[in-house]
C-alpha positions as semicolon CSV with decimal commas, in nm:
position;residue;x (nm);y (nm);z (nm)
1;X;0,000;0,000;0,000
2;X;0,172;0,342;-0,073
3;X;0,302;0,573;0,193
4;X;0,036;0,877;0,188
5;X;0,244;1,097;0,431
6;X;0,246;1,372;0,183
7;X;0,614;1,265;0,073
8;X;0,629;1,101;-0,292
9;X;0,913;0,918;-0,458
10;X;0,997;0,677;-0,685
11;X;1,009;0,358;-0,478
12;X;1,319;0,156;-0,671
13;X;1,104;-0,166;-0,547
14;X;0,836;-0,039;-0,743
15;X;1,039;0,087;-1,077
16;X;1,197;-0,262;-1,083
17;X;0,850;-0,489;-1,008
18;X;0,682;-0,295;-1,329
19;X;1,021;-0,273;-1,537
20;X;0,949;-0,650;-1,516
21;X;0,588;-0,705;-1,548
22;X;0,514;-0,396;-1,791
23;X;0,795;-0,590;-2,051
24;X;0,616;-0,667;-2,329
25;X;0,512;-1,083;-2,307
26;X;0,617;-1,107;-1,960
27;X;0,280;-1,087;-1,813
28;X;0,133;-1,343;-2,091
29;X;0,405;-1,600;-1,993
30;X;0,349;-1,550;-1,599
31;X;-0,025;-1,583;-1,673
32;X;0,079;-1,874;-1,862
33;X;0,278;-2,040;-1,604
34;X;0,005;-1,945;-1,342
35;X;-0,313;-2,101;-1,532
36;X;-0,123;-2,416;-1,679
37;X;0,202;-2,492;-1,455
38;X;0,532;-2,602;-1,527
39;X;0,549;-2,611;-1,954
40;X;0,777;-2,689;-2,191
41;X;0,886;-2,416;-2,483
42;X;0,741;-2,535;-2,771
43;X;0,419;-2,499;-2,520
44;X;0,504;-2,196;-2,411
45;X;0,588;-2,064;-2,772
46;X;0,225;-2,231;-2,881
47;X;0,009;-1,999;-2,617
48;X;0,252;-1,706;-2,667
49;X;0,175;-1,740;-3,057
50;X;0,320;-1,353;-3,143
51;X;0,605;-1,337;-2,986
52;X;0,913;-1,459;-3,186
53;X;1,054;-1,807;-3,058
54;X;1,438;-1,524;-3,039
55;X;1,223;-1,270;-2,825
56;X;1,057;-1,555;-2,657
57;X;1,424;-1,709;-2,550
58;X;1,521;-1,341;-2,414
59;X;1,206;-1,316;-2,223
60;X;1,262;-1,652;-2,083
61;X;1,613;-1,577;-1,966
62;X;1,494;-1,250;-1,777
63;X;1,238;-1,401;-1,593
64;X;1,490;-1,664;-1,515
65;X;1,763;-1,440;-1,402
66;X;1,466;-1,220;-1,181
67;X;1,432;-1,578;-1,006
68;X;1,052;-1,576;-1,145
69;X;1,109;-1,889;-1,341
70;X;1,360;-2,134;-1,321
71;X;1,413;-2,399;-1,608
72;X;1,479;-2,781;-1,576
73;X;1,635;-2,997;-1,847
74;X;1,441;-3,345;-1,825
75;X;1,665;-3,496;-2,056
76;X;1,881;-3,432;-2,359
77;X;1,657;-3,284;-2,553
78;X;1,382;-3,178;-2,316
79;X;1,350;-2,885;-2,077
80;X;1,079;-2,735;-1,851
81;X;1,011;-2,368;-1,739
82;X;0,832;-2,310;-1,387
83;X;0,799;-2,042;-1,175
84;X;0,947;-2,029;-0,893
85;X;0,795;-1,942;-0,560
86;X;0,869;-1,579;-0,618
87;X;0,715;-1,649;-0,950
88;X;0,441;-1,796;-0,799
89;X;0,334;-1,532;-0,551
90;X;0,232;-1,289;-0,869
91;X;-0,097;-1,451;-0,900
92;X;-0,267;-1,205;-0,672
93;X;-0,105;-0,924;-0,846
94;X;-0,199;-1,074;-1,188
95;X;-0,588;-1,123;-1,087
96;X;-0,570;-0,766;-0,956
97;X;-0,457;-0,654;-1,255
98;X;-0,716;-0,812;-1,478
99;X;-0,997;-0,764;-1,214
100;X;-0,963;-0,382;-1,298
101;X;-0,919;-0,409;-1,633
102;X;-1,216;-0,584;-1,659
103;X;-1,389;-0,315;-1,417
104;X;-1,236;0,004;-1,648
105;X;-1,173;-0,100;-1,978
106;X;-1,363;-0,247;-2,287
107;X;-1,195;-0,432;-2,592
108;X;-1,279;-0,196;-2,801
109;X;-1,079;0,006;-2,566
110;X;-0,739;-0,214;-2,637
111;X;-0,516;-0,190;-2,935
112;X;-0,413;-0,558;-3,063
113;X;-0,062;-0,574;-3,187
């Protein structure tokens, strides 16, 4: 909840935590990891369907290195993203989010890229 003693500033917790979320595809793969659990990246890249598999990879190792995901080779030629506990804990913030989204805007409203 924010500090209302009359003081504002840029809370560096705050910068970072939407720097990371506010990253375009970020969100959709959180939400993905959320709704459908651990997944592999061809199932990833399938629910993520316009985001390059190269932007896709990036995306993947930032969440990673932000300890939001971690990633688990099965076997040689198999791997598995998660999220991590920290990971995890964003599905409040995510059904906040879409809970007033849904309360202030309409489609019509959003621009599809």
């Amino acid at each position: 909840m924010a500090d209302c003693n009359g003081e504002f500033n840029l809370c560096p917790k705050f910068s970072k935590t939407f720097s990371i979320l506010g990253r375009k595809w970020n969100g959709l793969i959180i939400e993905v990891l959320l709704c459908e659990g651990p997944q592999r990246f061809k199932d990833i890249a399938s629910k993520v369907k316009k985001c390059s598999d190269r932007v896709l990879v990036e995306r993947l190792r930032e969440l990673e290195n932000e300890g939001l995901i971690k990633h688990t080779a099965t076997d040689s030629a198999h791997s598995v993203y998660e999220l991590t506990d920290r990971g995890s804990d964003l599905k409040d913030v995510m059904d906040a989010f879409h809970t007033w989204a849904d309360k202030w805007y309409s489609l019509a409203d959003c621009h599809q890229d």
